[in-house]
mmCIF file of C-alpha atoms and ligand atoms in Angstrom:
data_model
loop_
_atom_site.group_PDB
_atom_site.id
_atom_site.type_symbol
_atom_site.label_atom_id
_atom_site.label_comp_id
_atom_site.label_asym_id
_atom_site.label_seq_id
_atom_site.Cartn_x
_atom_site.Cartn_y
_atom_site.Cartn_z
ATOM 1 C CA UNK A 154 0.000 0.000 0.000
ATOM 2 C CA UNK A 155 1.054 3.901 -0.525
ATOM 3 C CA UNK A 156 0.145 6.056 2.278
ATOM 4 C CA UNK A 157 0.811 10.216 1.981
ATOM 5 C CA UNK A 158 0.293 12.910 4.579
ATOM 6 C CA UNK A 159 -2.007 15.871 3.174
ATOM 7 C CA UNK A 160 -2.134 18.941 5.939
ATOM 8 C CA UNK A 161 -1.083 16.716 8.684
ATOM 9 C CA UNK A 162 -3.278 13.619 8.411
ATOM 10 C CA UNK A 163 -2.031 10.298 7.344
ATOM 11 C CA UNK A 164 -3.765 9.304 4.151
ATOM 12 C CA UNK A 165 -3.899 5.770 1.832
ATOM 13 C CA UNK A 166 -3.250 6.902 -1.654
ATOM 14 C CA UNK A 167 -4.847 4.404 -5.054
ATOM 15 C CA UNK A 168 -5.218 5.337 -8.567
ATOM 16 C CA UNK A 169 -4.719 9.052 -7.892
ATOM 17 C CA UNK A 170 -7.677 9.111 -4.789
ATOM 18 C CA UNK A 171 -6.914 9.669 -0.968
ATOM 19 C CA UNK A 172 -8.380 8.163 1.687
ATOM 20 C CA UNK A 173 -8.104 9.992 4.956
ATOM 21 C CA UNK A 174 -7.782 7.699 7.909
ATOM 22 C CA UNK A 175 -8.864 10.201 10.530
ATOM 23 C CA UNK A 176 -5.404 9.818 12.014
ATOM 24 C CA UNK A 177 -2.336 11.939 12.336
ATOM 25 C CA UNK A 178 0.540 10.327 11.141
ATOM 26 C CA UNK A 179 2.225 8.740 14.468
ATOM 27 C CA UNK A 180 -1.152 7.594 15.326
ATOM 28 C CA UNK A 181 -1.719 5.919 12.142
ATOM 29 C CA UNK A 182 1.733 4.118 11.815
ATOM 30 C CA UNK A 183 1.567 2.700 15.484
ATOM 31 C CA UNK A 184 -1.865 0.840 13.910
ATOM 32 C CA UNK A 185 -0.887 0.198 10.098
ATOM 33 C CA UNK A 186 -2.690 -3.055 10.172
ATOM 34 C CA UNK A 187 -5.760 -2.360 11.617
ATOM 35 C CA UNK A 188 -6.496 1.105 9.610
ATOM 36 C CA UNK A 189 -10.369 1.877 8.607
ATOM 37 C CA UNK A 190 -11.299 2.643 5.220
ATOM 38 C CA UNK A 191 -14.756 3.588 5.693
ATOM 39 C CA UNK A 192 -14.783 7.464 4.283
ATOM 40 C CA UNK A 193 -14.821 8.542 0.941
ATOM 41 C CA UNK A 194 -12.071 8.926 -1.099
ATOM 42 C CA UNK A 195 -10.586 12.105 -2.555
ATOM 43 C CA UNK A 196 -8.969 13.441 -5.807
ATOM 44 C CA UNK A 197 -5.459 15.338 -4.577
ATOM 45 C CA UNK A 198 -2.472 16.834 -6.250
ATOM 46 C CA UNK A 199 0.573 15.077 -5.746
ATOM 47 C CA UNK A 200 2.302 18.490 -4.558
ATOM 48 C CA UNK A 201 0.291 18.758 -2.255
ATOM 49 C CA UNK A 202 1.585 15.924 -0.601
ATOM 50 C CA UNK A 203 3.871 16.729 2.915
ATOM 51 C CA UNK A 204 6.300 14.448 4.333
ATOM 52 C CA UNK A 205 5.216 11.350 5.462
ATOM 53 C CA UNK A 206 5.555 11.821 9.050
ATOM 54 C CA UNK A 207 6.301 15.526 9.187
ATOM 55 C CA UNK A 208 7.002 15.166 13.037
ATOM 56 C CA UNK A 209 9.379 12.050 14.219
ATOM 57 C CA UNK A 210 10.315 11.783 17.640
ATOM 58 C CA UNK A 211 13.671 10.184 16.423
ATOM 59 C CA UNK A 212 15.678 10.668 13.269
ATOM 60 C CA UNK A 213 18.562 8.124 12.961
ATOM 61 C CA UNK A 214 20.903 8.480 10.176
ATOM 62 C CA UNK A 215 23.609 6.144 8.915
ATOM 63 C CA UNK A 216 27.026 7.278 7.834
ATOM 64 C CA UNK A 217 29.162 5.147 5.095
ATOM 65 C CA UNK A 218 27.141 2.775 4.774
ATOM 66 C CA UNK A 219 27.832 2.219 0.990
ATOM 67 C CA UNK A 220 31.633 0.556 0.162
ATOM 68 C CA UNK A 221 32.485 3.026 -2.821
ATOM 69 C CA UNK A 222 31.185 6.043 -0.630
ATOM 70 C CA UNK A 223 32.947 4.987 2.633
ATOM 71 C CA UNK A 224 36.503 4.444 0.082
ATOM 72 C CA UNK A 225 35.650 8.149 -1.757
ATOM 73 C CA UNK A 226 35.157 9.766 1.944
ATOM 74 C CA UNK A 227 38.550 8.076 2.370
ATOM 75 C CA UNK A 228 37.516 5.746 5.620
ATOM 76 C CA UNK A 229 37.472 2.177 5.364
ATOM 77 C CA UNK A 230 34.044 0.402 5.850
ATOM 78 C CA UNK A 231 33.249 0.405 8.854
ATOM 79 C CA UNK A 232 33.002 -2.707 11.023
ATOM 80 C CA UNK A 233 29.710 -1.278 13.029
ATOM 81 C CA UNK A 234 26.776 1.070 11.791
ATOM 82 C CA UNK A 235 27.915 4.454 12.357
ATOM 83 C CA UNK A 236 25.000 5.722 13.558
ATOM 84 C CA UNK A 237 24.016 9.911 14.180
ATOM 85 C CA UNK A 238 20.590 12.061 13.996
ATOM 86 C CA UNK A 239 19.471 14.447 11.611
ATOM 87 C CA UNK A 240 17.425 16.646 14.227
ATOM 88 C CA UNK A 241 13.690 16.300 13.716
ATOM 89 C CA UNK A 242 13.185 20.284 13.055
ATOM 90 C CA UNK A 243 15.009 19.360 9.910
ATOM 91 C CA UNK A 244 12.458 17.609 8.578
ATOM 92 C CA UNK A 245 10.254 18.815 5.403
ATOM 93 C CA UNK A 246 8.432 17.717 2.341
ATOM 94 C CA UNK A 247 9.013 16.243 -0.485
ATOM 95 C CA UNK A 248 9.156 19.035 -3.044
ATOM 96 C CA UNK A 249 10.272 22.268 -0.694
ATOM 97 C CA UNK A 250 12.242 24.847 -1.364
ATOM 98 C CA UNK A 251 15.266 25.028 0.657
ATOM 99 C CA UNK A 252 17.123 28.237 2.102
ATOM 100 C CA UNK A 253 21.091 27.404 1.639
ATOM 101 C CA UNK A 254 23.276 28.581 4.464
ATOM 102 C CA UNK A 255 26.327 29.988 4.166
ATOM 103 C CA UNK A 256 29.686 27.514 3.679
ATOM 104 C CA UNK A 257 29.804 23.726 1.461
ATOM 105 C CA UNK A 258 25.726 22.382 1.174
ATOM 106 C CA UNK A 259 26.087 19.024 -0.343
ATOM 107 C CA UNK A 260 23.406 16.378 -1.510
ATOM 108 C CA UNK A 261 23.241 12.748 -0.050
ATOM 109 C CA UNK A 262 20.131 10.864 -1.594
ATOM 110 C CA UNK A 263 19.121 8.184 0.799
ATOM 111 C CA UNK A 264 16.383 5.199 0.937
ATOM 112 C CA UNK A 265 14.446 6.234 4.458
ATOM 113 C CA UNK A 266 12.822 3.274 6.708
ATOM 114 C CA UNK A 267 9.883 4.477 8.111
ATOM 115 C CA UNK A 268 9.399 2.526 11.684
ATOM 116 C CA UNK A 269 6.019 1.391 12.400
ATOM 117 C CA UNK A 270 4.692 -0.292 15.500
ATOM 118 C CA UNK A 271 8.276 -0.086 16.742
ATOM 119 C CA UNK A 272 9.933 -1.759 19.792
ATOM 120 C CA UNK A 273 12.771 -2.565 21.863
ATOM 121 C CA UNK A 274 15.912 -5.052 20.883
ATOM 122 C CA UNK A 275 14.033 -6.064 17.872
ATOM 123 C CA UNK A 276 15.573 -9.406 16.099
ATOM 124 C CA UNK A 277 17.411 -9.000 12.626
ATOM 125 C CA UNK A 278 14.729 -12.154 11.662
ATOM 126 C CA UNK A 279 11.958 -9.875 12.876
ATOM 127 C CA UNK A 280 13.018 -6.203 11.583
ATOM 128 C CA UNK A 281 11.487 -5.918 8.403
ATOM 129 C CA UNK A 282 7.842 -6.361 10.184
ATOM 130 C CA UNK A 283 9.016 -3.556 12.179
ATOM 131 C CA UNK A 284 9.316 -1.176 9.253
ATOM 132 C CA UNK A 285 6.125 0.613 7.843
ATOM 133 C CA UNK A 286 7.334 1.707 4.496
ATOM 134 C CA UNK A 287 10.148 3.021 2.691
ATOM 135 C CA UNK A 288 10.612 6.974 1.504
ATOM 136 C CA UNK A 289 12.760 8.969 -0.477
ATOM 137 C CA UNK A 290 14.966 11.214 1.670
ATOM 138 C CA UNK A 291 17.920 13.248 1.228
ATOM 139 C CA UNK A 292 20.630 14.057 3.592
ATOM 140 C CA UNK A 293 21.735 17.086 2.846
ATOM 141 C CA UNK A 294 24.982 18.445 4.828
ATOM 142 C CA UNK A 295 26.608 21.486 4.751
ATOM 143 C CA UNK A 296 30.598 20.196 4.796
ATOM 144 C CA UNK A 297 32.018 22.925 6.321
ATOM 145 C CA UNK A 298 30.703 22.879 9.450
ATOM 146 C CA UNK A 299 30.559 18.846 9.306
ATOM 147 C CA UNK A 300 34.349 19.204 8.829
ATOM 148 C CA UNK A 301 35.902 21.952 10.750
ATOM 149 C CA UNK A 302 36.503 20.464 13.830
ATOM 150 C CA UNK A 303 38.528 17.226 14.694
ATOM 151 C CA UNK A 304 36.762 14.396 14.917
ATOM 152 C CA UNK A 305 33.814 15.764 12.372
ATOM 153 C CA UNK A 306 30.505 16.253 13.818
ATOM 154 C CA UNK A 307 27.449 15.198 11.467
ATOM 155 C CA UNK A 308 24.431 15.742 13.284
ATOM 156 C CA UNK A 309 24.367 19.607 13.713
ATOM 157 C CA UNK A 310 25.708 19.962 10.267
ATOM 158 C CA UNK A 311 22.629 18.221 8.708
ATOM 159 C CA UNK A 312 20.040 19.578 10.887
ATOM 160 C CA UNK A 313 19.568 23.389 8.943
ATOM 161 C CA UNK A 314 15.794 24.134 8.350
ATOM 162 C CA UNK A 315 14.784 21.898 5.270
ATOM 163 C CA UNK A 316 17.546 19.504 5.270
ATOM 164 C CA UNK A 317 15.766 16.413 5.723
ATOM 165 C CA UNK A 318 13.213 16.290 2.639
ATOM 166 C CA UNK A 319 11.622 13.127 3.107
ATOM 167 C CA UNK A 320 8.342 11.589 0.862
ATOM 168 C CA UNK A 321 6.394 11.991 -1.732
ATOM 169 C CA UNK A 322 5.099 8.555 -0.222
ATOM 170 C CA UNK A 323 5.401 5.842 2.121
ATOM 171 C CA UNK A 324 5.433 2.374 0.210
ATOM 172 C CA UNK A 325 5.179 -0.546 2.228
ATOM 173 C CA UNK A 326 7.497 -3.232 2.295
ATOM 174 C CA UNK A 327 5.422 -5.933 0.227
ATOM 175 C CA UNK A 328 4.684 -3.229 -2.659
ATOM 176 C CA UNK A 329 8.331 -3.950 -4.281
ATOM 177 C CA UNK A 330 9.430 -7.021 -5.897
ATOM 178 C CA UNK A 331 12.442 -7.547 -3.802
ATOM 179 C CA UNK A 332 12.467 -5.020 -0.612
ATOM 180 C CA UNK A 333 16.238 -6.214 -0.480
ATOM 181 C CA UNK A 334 16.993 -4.533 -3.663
ATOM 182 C CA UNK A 335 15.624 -1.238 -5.016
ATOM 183 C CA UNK A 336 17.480 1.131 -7.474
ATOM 184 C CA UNK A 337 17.819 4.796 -7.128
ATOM 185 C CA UNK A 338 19.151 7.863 -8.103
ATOM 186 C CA UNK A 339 19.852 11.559 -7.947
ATOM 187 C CA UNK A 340 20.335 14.492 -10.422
ATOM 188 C CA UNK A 341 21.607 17.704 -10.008
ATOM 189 C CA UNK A 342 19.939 19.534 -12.855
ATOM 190 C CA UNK A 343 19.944 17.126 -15.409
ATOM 191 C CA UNK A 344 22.846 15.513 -14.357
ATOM 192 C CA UNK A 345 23.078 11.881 -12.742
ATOM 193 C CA UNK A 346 25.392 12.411 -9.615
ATOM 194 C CA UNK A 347 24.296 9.705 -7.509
ATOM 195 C CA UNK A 348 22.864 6.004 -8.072
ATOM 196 C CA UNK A 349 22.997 2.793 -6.389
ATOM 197 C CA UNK A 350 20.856 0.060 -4.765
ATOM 198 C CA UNK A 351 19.806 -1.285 -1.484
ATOM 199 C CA UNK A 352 21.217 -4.436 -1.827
ATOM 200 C CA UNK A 353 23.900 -2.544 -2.139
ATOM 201 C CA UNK A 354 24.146 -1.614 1.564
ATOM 202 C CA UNK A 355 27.139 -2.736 4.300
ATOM 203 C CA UNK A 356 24.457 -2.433 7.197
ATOM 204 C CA UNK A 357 20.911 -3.661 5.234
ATOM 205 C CA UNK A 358 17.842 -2.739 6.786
ATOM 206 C CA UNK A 359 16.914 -5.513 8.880
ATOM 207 C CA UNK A 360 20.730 -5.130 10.683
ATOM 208 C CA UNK A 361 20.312 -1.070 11.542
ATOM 209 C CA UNK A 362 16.327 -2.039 12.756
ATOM 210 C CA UNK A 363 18.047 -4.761 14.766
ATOM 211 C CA UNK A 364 21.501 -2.587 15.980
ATOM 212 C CA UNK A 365 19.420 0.720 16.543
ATOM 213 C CA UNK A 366 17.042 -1.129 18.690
ATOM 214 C CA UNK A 367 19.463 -2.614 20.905
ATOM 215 C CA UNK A 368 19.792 0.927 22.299
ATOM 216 C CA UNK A 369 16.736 3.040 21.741
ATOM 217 C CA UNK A 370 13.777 1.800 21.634
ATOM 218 C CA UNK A 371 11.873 2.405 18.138
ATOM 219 C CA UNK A 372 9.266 4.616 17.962
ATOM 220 C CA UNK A 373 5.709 4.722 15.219
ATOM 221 C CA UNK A 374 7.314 7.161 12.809
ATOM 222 C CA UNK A 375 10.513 7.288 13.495
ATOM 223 C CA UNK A 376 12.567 7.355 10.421
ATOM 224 C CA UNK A 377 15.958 5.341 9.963
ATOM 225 C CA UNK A 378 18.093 7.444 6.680
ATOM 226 C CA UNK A 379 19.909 4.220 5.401
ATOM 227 C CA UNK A 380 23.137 6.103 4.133
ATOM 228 C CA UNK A 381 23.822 7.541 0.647
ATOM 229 C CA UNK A 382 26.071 5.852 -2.230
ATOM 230 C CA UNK A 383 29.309 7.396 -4.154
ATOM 231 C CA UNK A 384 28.887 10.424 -5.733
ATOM 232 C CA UNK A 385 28.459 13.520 -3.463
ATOM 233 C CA UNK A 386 29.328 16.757 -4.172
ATOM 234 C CA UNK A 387 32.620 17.581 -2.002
ATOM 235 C CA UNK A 388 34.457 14.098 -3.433
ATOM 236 C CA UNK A 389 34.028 15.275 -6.408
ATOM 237 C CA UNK A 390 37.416 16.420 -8.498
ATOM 238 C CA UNK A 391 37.404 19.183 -8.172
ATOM 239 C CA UNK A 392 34.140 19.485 -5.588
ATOM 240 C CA UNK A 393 30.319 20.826 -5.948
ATOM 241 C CA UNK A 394 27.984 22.147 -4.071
ATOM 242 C CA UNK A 395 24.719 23.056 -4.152
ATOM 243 C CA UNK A 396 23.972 26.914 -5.589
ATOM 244 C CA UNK A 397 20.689 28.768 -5.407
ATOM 245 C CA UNK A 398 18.475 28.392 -8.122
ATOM 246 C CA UNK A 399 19.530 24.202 -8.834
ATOM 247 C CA UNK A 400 16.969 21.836 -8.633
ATOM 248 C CA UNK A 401 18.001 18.349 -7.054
ATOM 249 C CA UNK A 402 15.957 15.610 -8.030
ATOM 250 C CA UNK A 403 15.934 12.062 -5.724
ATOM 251 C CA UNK A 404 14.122 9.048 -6.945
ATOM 252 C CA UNK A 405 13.418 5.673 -5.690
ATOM 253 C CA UNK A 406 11.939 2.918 -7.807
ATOM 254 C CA UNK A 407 8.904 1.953 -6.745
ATOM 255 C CA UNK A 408 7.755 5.352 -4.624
ATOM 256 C CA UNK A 409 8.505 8.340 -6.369
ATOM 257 C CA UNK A 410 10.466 11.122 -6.622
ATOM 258 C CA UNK A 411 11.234 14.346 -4.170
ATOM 259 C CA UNK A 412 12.854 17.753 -5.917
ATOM 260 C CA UNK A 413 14.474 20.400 -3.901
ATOM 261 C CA UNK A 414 14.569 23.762 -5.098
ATOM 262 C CA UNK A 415 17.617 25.741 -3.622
ATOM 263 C CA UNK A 416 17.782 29.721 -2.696
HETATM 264 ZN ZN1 ZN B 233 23.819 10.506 4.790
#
């Protein structure tokens, strides 16, 4: 199934209808299962559309979590998920417009795992059950304040307002031929900067469910950003960065694509 959020409630989306299911979107991902379909449904645009769950209680983020990204970063992969937050007031929509600060802003397209029922110490065997849907997100950093200090700090430098587009939907797990595996990719203008796979992965899925939730207990909503592939914009020779007036494009088979405006 395909769910959306349209001004804050959590809606099942078929053959270009809605159906609101009375429920904000925390509500309605602690309950996926058991979700009433009883009122009518709705033609809506799909810009309308605002991130899935426009207000996580936890945002966990993965860095190198992709070989060739890890080696182009210049670390070797690492032998446990590296694991930091992209502050929830971070969090926007699929197709916002996004203020650059001053310094490096650089893209990161990422496959997000939104968390449903949740729980604590979840099993690998177990962890896919514990996942809602998948998203497009992208983690977008600004490298000079990621990289000024020794060691680097990630979180703060990924948190500006609008850094954490996430949507245009949430597909659930059994929507894609092989959950293991799905293809994306990510233009800057109209050229292809990023592109990988899932299966692609050091830390899959059902690992960071399992790894995360050994610590901190999952939550309904909260959203896991699975790590980006080779390709960003400060390994590149010689680097780029984002500049007002680009469009970024991020697309996921299977759910969609999100496009950032910069200014
Ligand atoms: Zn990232």
């Amino acid at each position: 199934m395909r769910f959306g959020t349209l001004d804050g409630r959590f809606v099942a989306l078929r053959d270009g209808l809605a159906v609101d299911t009375g429920l904000d979107p925390l509500s309605a991902l602690a309950r996926l299962d058991s979700l009433g379909a009883s009122l009518p449904p709705f033609p809506y645009e799909e810009s309308s559309l605002g991130a899935p769950v426009p207000h996580p209680r936890q945002v966990f983020a993965v860095a190198l979590n992709y070989r060739p990204h890890a080696a182009e970063a210049g670390y070797r992969p690492p032998a446990d998920p590296l694991i930091f937050t992209k502050f929830p007031s971070c969090i926007t929509g699929p197709f916002a417009e996004v203020t650059l600060p001053p310094g490096r802003p650089d893209w990161e397209i990422e496959v997000v795992a939104v968390i449903g029922a949740g729980g604590f110490a979840i099993p690998r065997s177990q962890a896919w059950d514990a996942v809602a849907g998948l998203t497009v997100g992208q983690d977008l950093s600004e490298r000079e304040l990621q990289t000024r200090g020794t060691p680097p700090q990630f979180s703060l430098a990924k948190s500006f307002p609008g850094f954490g587009p996430t949507g245009p939907v949430l597909v659930t797990p059994d929507e894609f031929p092989d959950r293991d595996d799905i293809a994306f990719t990510c233009h800057l203008g109209d050229e292809l900067v990023q592109h990988g796979r899932t299966s692609e992965m050091i830390f899959p899925i059902p690992e960071l469910v399992a790894r995360i939730s050994a610590v901190c207990p999952l939550l309904p909503g909260d959203l896991i950003f699975t790590g980006t592939p080779a390709g960003v914009g400060n390994r590149r020779t010689p680097p780029r960065y984002l500049r007002p007036g680009e469009v970024l494009t991020s697309r996921v088979e299977g759910i969609g694509e999100i496009r950032q405006t910069f200014r």
